[in-house]
Tab-separated table of C-alpha atoms in Angstrom:
chain	number	residue	atom	x	y	z
A	1	MET	CA	6.084	1.107	12.944
A	2	LEU	CA	6.659	0.774	9.186
A	3	LEU	CA	4.664	3.074	6.882
A	4	LEU	CA	4.387	1.999	3.230
A	5	PRO	CA	2.889	4.386	0.644
A	6	GLY	CA	0.906	3.425	-2.433
A	7	LEU	CA	1.641	3.157	-6.131
A	8	LEU	CA	3.548	6.249	-7.355
A	9	GLY	CA	3.169	7.906	-3.958
A	10	THR	CA	5.872	8.679	-1.411
A	11	ALA	CA	6.152	8.620	2.340
A	12	GLU	CA	6.246	12.426	2.299
A	13	THR	CA	3.155	12.945	0.141
A	14	GLU	CA	1.018	10.315	1.846
A	15	PHE	CA	2.123	10.096	5.480
A	16	SER	CA	3.635	13.453	6.421
A	17	GLN	CA	0.613	14.426	8.525
A	18	LEU	CA	0.572	11.065	10.364
A	19	ILE	CA	4.226	10.487	11.236
A	20	ASP	CA	4.298	12.869	14.202
A	21	PRO	CA	1.001	11.760	15.793
A	22	ILE	CA	1.916	8.073	15.429
A	23	ALA	CA	5.354	8.696	16.921
A	24	LYS	CA	3.735	10.478	19.862
A	25	MET	CA	1.779	7.290	20.575
A	26	GLY	CA	5.132	5.822	21.660
A	27	ASN	CA	6.252	4.290	18.377
A	28	THR	CA	9.493	4.443	16.434
A	29	VAL	CA	8.324	5.313	12.930
A	30	ILE	CA	10.011	4.274	9.690
A	31	ALA	CA	8.395	5.793	6.601
A	32	ALA	CA	9.811	4.111	3.508
A	33	ASP	CA	9.454	4.907	-0.176
A	34	LEU	CA	8.889	1.872	-2.394
A	35	PRO	CA	11.772	1.021	-4.781
A	36	GLY	CA	12.201	3.680	-7.450
A	37	HIS	CA	9.748	5.984	-5.720
A	38	GLY	CA	10.732	9.335	-4.229
A	39	GLU	CA	14.034	9.033	-2.388
A	40	SER	CA	14.467	5.280	-2.976
A	41	GLU	CA	16.820	3.941	-5.615
A	42	MET	CA	15.393	2.012	-8.552
A	43	THR	CA	16.059	-1.730	-8.432
A	44	LYS	CA	16.939	-3.853	-11.486
A	45	SER	CA	13.342	-5.033	-11.565
A	46	LEU	CA	10.206	-3.897	-9.755
A	47	THR	CA	7.891	-6.748	-8.852
A	48	LEU	CA	5.972	-7.548	-5.685
A	49	ARG	CA	8.666	-10.092	-4.846
A	50	VAL	CA	11.328	-7.397	-5.140
A	51	ILE	CA	9.301	-4.956	-3.031
A	52	VAL	CA	8.931	-7.596	-0.301
A	53	GLU	CA	12.661	-8.332	-0.475
A	54	GLU	CA	13.467	-4.629	-0.139
A	55	ILE	CA	11.184	-4.355	2.901
A	56	ASP	CA	13.074	-7.264	4.427
A	57	LYS	CA	16.463	-5.655	3.693
A	58	LEU	CA	15.310	-2.387	5.248
A	59	LEU	CA	13.995	-3.934	8.462
A	60	THR	CA	17.029	-6.191	8.785
A	61	GLY	CA	19.376	-3.267	8.219
A	62	VAL	CA	17.856	-1.117	10.953
A	63	LYS	CA	17.177	-4.108	13.223
A	64	ALA	CA	13.504	-3.144	13.434
A	65	GLU	CA	11.532	-6.175	14.491
A	66	PRO	CA	8.919	-7.017	15.284
A	67	VAL	CA	7.004	-4.274	13.518
A	68	VAL	CA	3.494	-3.053	12.908
A	69	ILE	CA	2.891	-2.212	9.253
A	70	LEU	CA	0.620	0.592	8.099
A	71	GLY	CA	0.227	0.411	4.334
A	72	TYR	CA	-1.810	2.504	1.948
A	73	SER	CA	-3.123	0.958	-1.296
A	74	LEU	CA	-0.232	-1.001	-2.890
A	75	GLY	CA	1.752	-0.443	0.314
A	76	GLY	CA	-0.927	-2.354	2.216
A	77	TYR	CA	-0.818	-5.190	-0.303
A	78	ALA	CA	2.978	-5.431	-0.126
A	79	GLY	CA	2.903	-5.149	3.659
A	80	LEU	CA	0.443	-8.021	3.932
A	81	GLN	CA	2.510	-10.177	1.574
A	82	TYR	CA	5.647	-9.426	3.591
A	83	ALA	CA	3.894	-10.307	6.843
A	84	ILE	CA	2.595	-13.612	5.459
A	85	LYS	CA	6.155	-14.536	4.437
A	86	ASN	CA	7.666	-13.305	7.718
A	87	PRO	CA	4.992	-13.797	10.406
A	88	SER	CA	7.463	-13.851	13.299
A	89	ARG	CA	8.639	-10.345	12.383
A	90	VAL	CA	5.236	-8.648	12.223
A	91	VAL	CA	2.850	-7.905	15.101
A	92	GLY	CA	-0.014	-6.626	12.974
A	93	VAL	CA	-0.960	-4.998	9.675
A	94	PHE	CA	-3.249	-2.035	9.039
A	95	MET	CA	-4.211	-1.849	5.344
A	96	HIS	CA	-5.997	1.255	4.128
A	97	ALA	CA	-7.640	1.536	0.692
A	98	THR	CA	-5.928	-1.628	-0.536
A	99	LYS	CA	-7.546	-3.387	-3.486
A	100	PHE	CA	-7.205	-7.150	-3.054
A	101	TYR	CA	-9.687	-8.500	-5.591
A	102	TRP	CA	-8.712	-7.683	-9.186
A	103	SER	CA	-10.446	-8.606	-12.428
A	104	GLY	CA	-8.390	-8.654	-15.591
A	105	GLN	CA	-10.265	-5.644	-16.956
A	106	GLU	CA	-9.778	-3.603	-13.787
A	107	ALA	CA	-6.052	-4.308	-13.842
A	108	GLU	CA	-5.772	-3.458	-17.545
A	109	ASP	CA	-7.718	-0.210	-17.121
A	110	MET	CA	-5.536	0.979	-14.264
A	111	ALA	CA	-2.339	-0.150	-15.965
A	112	THR	CA	-3.214	1.971	-19.006
A	113	GLU	CA	-2.615	5.086	-16.907
A	114	LEU	CA	0.950	3.945	-16.258
A	115	ASP	CA	1.983	4.481	-19.876
A	116	MET	CA	4.113	7.594	-20.334
A	117	THR	CA	2.700	8.327	-23.795
A	118	TRP	CA	-0.874	7.967	-22.541
A	119	LEU	CA	-0.143	10.325	-19.649
A	120	GLU	CA	1.501	12.844	-21.982
A	121	GLU	CA	-1.598	12.885	-24.175
A	122	ASN	CA	-4.323	12.612	-21.533
A	123	LYS	CA	-2.966	13.814	-18.174
A	124	PRO	CA	0.104	15.997	-18.816
A	125	ASP	CA	-0.245	17.820	-15.484
A	126	ARG	CA	-0.158	14.529	-13.585
A	127	LEU	CA	2.879	13.411	-15.581
A	128	GLU	CA	4.749	16.592	-14.654
A	129	LYS	CA	3.957	16.061	-10.977
A	130	LEU	CA	5.215	12.477	-11.169
A	131	ARG	CA	8.418	13.626	-12.869
A	132	ALA	CA	8.993	16.167	-10.120
A	133	LEU	CA	8.277	13.577	-7.429
A	134	HIS	CA	10.399	10.688	-8.696
A	135	GLY	CA	12.721	12.092	-11.350
A	136	GLU	CA	12.468	11.536	-15.094
A	137	GLU	CA	14.958	8.657	-15.276
A	138	LYS	CA	13.470	6.643	-12.427
A	139	LEU	CA	9.915	7.267	-13.592
A	140	GLU	CA	10.685	5.950	-17.086
A	141	ALA	CA	12.359	2.888	-15.561
A	142	MET	CA	9.484	2.241	-13.141
A	143	MET	CA	6.463	2.591	-15.383
A	144	PRO	CA	6.852	-0.585	-17.504
A	145	TRP	CA	7.446	-2.648	-14.371
A	146	LEU	CA	4.455	-1.172	-12.569
A	147	HIS	CA	2.308	-1.804	-15.637
A	148	LYS	CA	3.403	-5.451	-15.625
A	149	LEU	CA	2.854	-5.713	-11.863
A	150	LEU	CA	-0.727	-4.465	-12.105
A	151	VAL	CA	-1.667	-6.586	-15.114
A	152	GLY	CA	-0.354	-9.665	-13.306
A	153	LEU	CA	-2.276	-9.163	-10.062
A	154	PRO	CA	-5.425	-11.100	-11.091
A	155	ASP	CA	-3.390	-14.260	-11.823
A	156	LEU	CA	-0.174	-13.830	-9.833
A	157	GLY	CA	-1.277	-11.884	-6.754
A	158	LEU	CA	-2.284	-13.115	-3.318
A	159	THR	CA	-5.262	-15.463	-3.042
A	160	GLU	CA	-7.727	-16.152	-0.258
A	161	MET	CA	-5.828	-19.406	0.327
A	162	ASP	CA	-2.698	-17.340	1.041
A	163	LEU	CA	-4.689	-15.377	3.608
A	164	GLU	CA	-5.074	-18.506	5.739
A	165	GLU	CA	-1.418	-18.009	6.733
A	166	ALA	CA	-2.100	-14.515	8.091
A	167	LYS	CA	-2.414	-15.504	11.760
A	168	PHE	CA	-1.717	-11.958	12.970
A	169	PRO	CA	-4.288	-9.137	13.395
A	170	VAL	CA	-5.079	-7.322	10.163
A	171	VAL	CA	-7.290	-4.256	9.887
A	172	VAL	CA	-8.885	-3.741	6.478
A	173	SER	CA	-9.980	-0.110	6.227
A	174	VAL	CA	-11.590	1.760	3.383
A	175	GLY	CA	-13.485	4.966	2.736
A	176	ASP	CA	-17.177	4.715	1.932
A	177	ARG	CA	-16.528	6.870	-1.156
A	178	ASP	CA	-13.467	4.975	-2.389
A	179	GLU	CA	-13.707	4.893	-6.190
A	180	LEU	CA	-11.208	2.000	-6.508
A	181	VAL	CA	-12.073	-0.288	-3.589
A	182	PRO	CA	-15.795	-0.875	-2.972
A	183	ALA	CA	-16.716	-1.312	0.689
A	184	SER	CA	-18.158	-4.733	-0.201
A	185	GLU	CA	-14.688	-5.895	-1.298
A	186	ALA	CA	-13.194	-4.690	1.980
A	187	VAL	CA	-15.836	-6.716	3.837
A	188	ASP	CA	-15.001	-9.823	1.790
A	189	LEU	CA	-11.289	-9.400	2.505
A	190	TYR	CA	-11.754	-8.896	6.237
A	191	ARG	CA	-13.951	-11.997	6.430
A	192	ALA	CA	-11.316	-14.055	4.592
A	193	LEU	CA	-8.632	-13.174	7.148
A	194	PRO	CA	-8.300	-15.409	10.241
A	195	ARG	CA	-7.922	-12.370	12.515
A	196	GLY	CA	-9.391	-9.709	10.276
A	197	GLN	CA	-10.899	-6.475	11.513
A	198	LEU	CA	-12.859	-3.897	9.523
A	199	ALA	CA	-12.996	-0.109	9.528
A	200	ILE	CA	-15.083	1.937	7.088
A	201	PHE	CA	-14.447	5.681	7.213
A	202	PRO	CA	-17.348	8.021	6.357
A	203	ASP	CA	-17.238	10.517	3.514
A	204	THR	CA	-13.729	9.327	2.532
A	205	PRO	CA	-12.445	8.814	-1.044
A	206	HIS	CA	-9.478	6.687	-2.158
A	207	PRO	CA	-6.617	9.228	-2.046
A	208	MET	CA	-4.704	9.334	1.231
A	209	ALA	CA	-5.244	13.100	1.318
A	210	GLY	CA	-8.941	12.436	1.825
A	211	LEU	CA	-8.390	10.434	5.030
A	212	ARG	CA	-9.024	12.880	7.877
A	213	ASP	CA	-6.552	12.619	10.774
A	214	HIS	CA	-9.113	13.086	13.532
A	215	VAL	CA	-11.171	10.217	12.100
A	216	PHE	CA	-8.303	7.825	11.343
A	217	LEU	CA	-5.984	8.236	14.331
A	218	PRO	CA	-8.408	7.085	17.097
A	219	VAL	CA	-9.147	3.901	15.114
A	220	PHE	CA	-5.454	3.287	14.513
A	221	LYS	CA	-4.586	3.907	18.167
A	222	ASP	CA	-7.295	1.486	19.266
A	223	PHE	CA	-5.815	-1.150	16.934
A	224	LEU	CA	-2.371	-0.679	18.489
A	225	ASN	CA	-3.756	-0.880	22.010
A	226	ARG	CA	-5.380	-4.232	21.275
A	227	LEU	CA	-2.343	-5.920	19.730
A	228	ASP	CA	-0.952	-8.984	21.507
């Protein structure tokens, strides 16, 4: 079981409450920080291709295959891309709060908040938390790459044609109060997947902290029980 956190999150901040319960379902759990995030070293570049390559290096290094991937937000996007490129190594993917459909304006708006100067002027408290989480040096190295990654998603990201290669089960889940991913987009994504499944969690916003364990875990366990 590979757990992938979202943009500027870490395995500790986003999955700490889920690791134990998922392990008790009979799974070996690997919770990995994305490159440059948390405990992970920064790579020379930070693109989706690099993230997918790092996932591959990790799973090869620990001889963990096949795997089930649980990804939150960007972690779900990267997990799906990895699975499409390596279908024989993945049993299924559970994507929570992952935005798949990006307009140029949406990407630009979100990327704006990845500028250190903008954060210093507009959200200094958030900037301090990010510095504490990732370290000043890594954060400064990451931010320009993450900005470029987000801005490029509308033109360079996965397409519905790419989804035709996802022959494995994929759950698309979202909260009904997600401010980034409308439920209608989650429905469109699930319908575009050959073996897509859909879960909409009530009274749930975008942040992983808002996903209640007692609501999520039964759905996740049911997904695992139905895998081939």
